[in-house]
PDB file of C-alpha atoms in Angstrom:
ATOM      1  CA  UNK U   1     -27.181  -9.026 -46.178  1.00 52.00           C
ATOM      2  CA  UNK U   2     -24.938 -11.238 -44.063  1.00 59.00           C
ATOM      3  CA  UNK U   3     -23.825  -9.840 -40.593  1.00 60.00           C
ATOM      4  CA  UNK U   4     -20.570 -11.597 -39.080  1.00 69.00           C
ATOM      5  CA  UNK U   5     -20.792 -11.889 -35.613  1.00 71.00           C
ATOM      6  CA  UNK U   6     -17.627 -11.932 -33.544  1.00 73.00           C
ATOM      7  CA  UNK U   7     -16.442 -15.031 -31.393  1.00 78.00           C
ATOM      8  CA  UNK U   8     -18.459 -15.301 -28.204  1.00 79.00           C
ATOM      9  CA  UNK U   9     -16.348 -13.763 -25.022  1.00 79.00           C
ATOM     10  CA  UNK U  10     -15.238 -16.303 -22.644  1.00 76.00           C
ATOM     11  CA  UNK U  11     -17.720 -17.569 -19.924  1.00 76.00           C
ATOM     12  CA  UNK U  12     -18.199 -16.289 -16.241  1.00 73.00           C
ATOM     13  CA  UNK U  13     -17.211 -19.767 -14.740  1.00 77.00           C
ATOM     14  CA  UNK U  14     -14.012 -19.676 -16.743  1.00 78.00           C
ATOM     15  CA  UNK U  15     -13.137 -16.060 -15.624  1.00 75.00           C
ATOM     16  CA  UNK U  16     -13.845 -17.202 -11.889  1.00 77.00           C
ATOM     17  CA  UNK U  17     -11.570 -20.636 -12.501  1.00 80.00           C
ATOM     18  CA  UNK U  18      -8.526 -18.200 -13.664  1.00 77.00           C
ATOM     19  CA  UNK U  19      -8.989 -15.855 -10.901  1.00 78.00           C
ATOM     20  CA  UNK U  20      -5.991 -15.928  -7.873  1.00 78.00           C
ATOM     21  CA  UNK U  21      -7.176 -15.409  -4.250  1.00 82.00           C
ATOM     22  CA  UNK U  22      -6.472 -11.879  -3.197  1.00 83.00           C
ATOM     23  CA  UNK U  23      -3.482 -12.200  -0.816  1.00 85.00           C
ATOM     24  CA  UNK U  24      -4.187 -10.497   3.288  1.00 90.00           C
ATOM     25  CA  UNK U  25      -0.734  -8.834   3.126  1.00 90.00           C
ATOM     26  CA  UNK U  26      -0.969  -7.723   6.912  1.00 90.00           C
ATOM     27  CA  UNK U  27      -1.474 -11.149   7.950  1.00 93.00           C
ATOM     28  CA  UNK U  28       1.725 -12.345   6.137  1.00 90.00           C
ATOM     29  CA  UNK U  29       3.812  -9.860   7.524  1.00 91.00           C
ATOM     30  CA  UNK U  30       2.347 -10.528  10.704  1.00 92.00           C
ATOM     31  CA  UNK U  31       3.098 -14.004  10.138  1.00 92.00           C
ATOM     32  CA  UNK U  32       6.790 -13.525   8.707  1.00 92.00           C
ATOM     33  CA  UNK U  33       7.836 -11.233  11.959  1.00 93.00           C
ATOM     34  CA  UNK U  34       9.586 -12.726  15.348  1.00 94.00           C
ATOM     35  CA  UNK U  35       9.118 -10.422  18.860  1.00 94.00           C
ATOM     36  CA  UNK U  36      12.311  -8.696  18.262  1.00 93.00           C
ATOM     37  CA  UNK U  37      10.915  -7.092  14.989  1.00 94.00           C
ATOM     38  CA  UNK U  38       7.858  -6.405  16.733  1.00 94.00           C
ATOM     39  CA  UNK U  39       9.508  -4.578  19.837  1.00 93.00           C
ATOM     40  CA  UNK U  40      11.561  -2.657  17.050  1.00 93.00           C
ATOM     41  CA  UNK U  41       8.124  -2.044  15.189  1.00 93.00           C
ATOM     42  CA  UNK U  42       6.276  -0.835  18.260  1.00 94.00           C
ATOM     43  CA  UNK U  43       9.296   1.490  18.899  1.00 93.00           C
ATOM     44  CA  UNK U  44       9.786   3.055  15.857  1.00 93.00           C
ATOM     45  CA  UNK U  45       6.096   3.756  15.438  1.00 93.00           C
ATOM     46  CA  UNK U  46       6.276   5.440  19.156  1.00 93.00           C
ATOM     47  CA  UNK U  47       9.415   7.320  18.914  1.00 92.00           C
ATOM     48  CA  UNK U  48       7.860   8.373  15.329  1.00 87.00           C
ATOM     49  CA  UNK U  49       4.941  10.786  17.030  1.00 92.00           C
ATOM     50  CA  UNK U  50       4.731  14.017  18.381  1.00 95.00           C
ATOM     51  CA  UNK U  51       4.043  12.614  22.156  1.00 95.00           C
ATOM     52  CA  UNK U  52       7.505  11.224  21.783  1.00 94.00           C
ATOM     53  CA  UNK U  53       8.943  14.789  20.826  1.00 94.00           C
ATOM     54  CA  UNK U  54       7.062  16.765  23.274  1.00 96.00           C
ATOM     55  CA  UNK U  55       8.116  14.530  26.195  1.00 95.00           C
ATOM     56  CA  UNK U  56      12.243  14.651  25.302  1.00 94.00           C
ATOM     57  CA  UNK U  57      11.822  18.451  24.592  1.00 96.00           C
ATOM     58  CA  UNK U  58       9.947  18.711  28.338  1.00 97.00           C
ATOM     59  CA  UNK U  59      12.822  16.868  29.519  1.00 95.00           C
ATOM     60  CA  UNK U  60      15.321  18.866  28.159  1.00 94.00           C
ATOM     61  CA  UNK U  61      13.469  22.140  29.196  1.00 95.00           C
ATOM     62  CA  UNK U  62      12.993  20.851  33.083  1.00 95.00           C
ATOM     63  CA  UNK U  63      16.482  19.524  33.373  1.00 93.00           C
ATOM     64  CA  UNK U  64      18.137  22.246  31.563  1.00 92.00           C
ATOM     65  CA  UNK U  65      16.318  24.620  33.343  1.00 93.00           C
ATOM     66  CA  UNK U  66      16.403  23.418  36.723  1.00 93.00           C
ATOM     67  CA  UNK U  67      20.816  23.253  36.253  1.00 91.00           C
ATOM     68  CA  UNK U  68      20.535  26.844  35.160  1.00 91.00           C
ATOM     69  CA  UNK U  69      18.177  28.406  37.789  1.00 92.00           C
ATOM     70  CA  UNK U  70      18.301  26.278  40.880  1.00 91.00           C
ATOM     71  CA  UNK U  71      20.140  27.087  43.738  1.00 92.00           C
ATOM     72  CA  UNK U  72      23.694  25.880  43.550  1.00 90.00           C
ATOM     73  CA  UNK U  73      23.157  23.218  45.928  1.00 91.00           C
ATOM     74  CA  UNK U  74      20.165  21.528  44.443  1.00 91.00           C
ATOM     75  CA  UNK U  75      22.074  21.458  41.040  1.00 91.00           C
ATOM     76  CA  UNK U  76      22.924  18.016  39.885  1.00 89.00           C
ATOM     77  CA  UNK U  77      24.321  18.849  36.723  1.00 90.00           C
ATOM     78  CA  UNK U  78      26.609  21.555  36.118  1.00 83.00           C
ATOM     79  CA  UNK U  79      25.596  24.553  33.900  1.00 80.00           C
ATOM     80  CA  UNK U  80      27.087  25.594  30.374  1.00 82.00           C
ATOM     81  CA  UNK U  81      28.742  21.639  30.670  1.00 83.00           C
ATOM     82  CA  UNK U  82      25.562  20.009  30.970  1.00 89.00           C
ATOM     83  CA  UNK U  83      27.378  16.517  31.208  1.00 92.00           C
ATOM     84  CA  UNK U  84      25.238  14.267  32.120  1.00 92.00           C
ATOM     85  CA  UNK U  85      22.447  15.278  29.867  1.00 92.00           C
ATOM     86  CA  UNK U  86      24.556  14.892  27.476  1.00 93.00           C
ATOM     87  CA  UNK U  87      25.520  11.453  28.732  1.00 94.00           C
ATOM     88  CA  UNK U  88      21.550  10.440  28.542  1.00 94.00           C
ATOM     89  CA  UNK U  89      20.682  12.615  25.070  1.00 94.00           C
ATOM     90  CA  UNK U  90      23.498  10.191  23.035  1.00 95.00           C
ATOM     91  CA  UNK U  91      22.642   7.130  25.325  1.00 95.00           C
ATOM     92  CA  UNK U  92      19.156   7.712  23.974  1.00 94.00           C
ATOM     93  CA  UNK U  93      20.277   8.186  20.339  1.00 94.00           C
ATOM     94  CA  UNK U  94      22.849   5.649  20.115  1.00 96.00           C
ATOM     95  CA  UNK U  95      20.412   3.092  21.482  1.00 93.00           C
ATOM     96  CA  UNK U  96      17.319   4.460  19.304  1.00 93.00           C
ATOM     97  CA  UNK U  97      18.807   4.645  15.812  1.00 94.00           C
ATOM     98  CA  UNK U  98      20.023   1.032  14.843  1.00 93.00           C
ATOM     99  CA  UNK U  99      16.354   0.431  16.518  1.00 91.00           C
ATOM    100  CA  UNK U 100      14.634   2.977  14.180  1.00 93.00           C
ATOM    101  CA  UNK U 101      16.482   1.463  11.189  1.00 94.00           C
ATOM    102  CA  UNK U 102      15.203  -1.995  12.065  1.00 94.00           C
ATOM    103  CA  UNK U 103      11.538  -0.649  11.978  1.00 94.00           C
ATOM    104  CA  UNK U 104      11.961   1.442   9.165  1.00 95.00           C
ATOM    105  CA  UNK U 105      13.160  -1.391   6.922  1.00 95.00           C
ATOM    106  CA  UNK U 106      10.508  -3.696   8.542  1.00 94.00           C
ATOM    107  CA  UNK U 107       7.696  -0.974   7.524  1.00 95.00           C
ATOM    108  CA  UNK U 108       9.739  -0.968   4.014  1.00 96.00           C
ATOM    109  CA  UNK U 109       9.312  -4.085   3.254  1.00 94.00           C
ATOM    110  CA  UNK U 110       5.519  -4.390   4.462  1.00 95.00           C
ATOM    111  CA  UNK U 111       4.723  -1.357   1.944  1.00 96.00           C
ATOM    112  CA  UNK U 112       6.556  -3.251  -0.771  1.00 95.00           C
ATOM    113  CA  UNK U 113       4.228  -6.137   0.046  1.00 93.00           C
ATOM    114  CA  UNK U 114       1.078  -3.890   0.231  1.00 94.00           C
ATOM    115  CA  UNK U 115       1.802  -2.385  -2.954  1.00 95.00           C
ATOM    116  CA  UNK U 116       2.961  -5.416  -4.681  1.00 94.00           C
ATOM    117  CA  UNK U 117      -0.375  -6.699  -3.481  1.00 92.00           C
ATOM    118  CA  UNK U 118      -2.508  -3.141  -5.192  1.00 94.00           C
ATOM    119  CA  UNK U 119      -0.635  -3.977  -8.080  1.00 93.00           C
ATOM    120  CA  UNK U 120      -2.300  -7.840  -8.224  1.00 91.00           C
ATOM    121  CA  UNK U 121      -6.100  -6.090  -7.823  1.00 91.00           C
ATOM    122  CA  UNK U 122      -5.161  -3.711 -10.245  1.00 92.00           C
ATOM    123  CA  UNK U 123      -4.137  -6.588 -12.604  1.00 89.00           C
ATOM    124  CA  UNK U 124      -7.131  -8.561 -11.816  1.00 88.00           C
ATOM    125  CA  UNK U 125      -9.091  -5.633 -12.094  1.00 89.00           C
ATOM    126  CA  UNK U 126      -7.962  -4.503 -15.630  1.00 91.00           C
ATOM    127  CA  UNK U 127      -9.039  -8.457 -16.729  1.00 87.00           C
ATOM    128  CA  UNK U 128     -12.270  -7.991 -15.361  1.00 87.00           C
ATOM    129  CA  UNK U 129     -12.884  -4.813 -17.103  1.00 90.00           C
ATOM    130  CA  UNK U 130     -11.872  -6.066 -20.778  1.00 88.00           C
ATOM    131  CA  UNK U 131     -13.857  -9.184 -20.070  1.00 86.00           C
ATOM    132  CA  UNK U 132     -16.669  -6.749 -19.379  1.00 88.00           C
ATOM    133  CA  UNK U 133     -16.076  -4.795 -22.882  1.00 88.00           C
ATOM    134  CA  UNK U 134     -15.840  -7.538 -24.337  1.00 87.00           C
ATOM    135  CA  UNK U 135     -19.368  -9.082 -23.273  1.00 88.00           C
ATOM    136  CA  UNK U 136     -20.412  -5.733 -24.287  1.00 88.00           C
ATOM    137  CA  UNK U 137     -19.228  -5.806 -27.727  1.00 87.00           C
ATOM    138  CA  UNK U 138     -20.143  -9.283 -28.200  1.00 88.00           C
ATOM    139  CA  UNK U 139     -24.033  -8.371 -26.955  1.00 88.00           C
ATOM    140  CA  UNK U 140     -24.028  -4.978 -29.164  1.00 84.00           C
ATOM    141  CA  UNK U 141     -23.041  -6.972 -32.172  1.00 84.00           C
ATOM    142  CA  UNK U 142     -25.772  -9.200 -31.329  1.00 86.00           C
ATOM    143  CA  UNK U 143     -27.863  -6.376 -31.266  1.00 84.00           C
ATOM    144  CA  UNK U 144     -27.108  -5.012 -34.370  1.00 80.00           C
ATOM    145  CA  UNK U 145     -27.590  -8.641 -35.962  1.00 83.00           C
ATOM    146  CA  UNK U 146     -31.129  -8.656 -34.723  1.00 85.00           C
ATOM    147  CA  UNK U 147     -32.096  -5.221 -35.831  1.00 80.00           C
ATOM    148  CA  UNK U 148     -30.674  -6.182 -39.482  1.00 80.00           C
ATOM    149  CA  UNK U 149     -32.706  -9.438 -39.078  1.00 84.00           C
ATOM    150  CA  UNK U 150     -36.038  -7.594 -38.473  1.00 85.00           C
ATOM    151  CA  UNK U 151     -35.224  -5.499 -41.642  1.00 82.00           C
ATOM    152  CA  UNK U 152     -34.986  -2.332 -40.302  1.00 78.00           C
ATOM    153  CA  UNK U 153     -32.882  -0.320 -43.137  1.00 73.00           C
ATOM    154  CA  UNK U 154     -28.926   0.141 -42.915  1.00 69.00           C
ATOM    155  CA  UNK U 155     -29.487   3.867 -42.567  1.00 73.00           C
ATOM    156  CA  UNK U 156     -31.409   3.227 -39.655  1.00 71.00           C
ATOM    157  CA  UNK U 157     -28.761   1.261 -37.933  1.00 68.00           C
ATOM    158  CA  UNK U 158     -27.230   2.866 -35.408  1.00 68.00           C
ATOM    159  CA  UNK U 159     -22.648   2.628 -35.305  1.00 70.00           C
ATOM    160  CA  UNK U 160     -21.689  -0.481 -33.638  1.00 65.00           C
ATOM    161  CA  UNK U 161     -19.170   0.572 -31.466  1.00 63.00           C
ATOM    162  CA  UNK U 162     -15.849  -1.204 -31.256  1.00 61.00           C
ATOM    163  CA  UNK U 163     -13.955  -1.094 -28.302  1.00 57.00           C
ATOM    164  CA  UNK U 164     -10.376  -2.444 -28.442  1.00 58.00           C
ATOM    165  CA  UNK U 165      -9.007  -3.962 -26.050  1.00 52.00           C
ATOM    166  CA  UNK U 166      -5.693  -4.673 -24.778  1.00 55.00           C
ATOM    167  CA  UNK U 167      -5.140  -7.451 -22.405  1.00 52.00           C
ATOM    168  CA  UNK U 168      -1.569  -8.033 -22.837  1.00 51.00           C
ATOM    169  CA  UNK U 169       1.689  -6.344 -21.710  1.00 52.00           C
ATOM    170  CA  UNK U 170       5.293  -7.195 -20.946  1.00 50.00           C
ATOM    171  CA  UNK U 171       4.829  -7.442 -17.067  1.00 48.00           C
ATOM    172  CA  UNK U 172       1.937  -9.607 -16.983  1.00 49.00           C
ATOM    173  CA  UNK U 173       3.685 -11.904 -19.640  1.00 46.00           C
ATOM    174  CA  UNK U 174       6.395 -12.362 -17.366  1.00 43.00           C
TER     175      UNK U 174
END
């Protein structure tokens, strides 16, 4: 009885040689950003938190408060108008928006780079993993040859298990 063995899987110095660095995404976009993205960064991830929230609402509470229930004298802002709050509440939002915007595009584009970056493990990792079945076919097929060799009977044999793999596909051809 002749066994056909299949062709040897490639070796572990040749997966190695084809392997990319992975890439530190944080340090890039550390590395791509001037101070004015930074000071729009560190804003938008303060204004983002419920610290932020609690102190305008504590603002609006005291100074709302203190124009309705003061004594008229001490009143610096005239109830039911409520002027110059107003004045400060769309200074506030005028100035933070275009500033939020900035940060949330900047944090955009540094969680396109972080997942661009999963998707380049998960790419290397899928290689790995059919270079691993494949070592494992190739050694059960050896396996099998060897037990045939010894003549242990066909009906003996165990199934050789075939594993098929699939290393291609259109985005990793591109």
């Amino acid at each position: 009885m002749h066994f056909h063995l299949p062709q040897p899987p490639h070796a572990l110095s040749e997966l190695r040689r084809q392997r990319q660095p992975i890439r530190d995404v944080n340090r890039e976009h550390s590395e791509q950003i001037g101070r004015l993205d930074r000071l729009a960064l560190f804003i938008t991830e303060r204004v983002g938190t419920m610290g932020f929230f609690l102190a305008i609402f504590t603002w609006t509470v005291v100074w709302l408060g203190w124009n309705l229930l003061a004594p008229k004298p001490l009143q610096f802002d005239p109830p039911m108008a409520f002027v110059f709050w107003l004045f400060i509440s769309n200074m506030i939002q005028i100035l933070l928006m275009p500033l939020l915007m900035v940060g949330q595009n900047l944090q955009g584009r540094h969680a396109e780079l972080r997942a661009q970056s999963d998707y380049e493990v998960n790419l290397r990792a899928e290689r790995e993993i059919d270079a691993i079945l494949q070592h494992l076919e190739y050694q059960n097929a050896l396996l099998h040859a060897l037990l045939i060799k010894t003549g242990i009977p066909n009906d003996q044999l165990p199934p050789i298990p075939v594993f098929t793999v699939q290393t291609t596909n259109k985005t990793e051809q591109s």
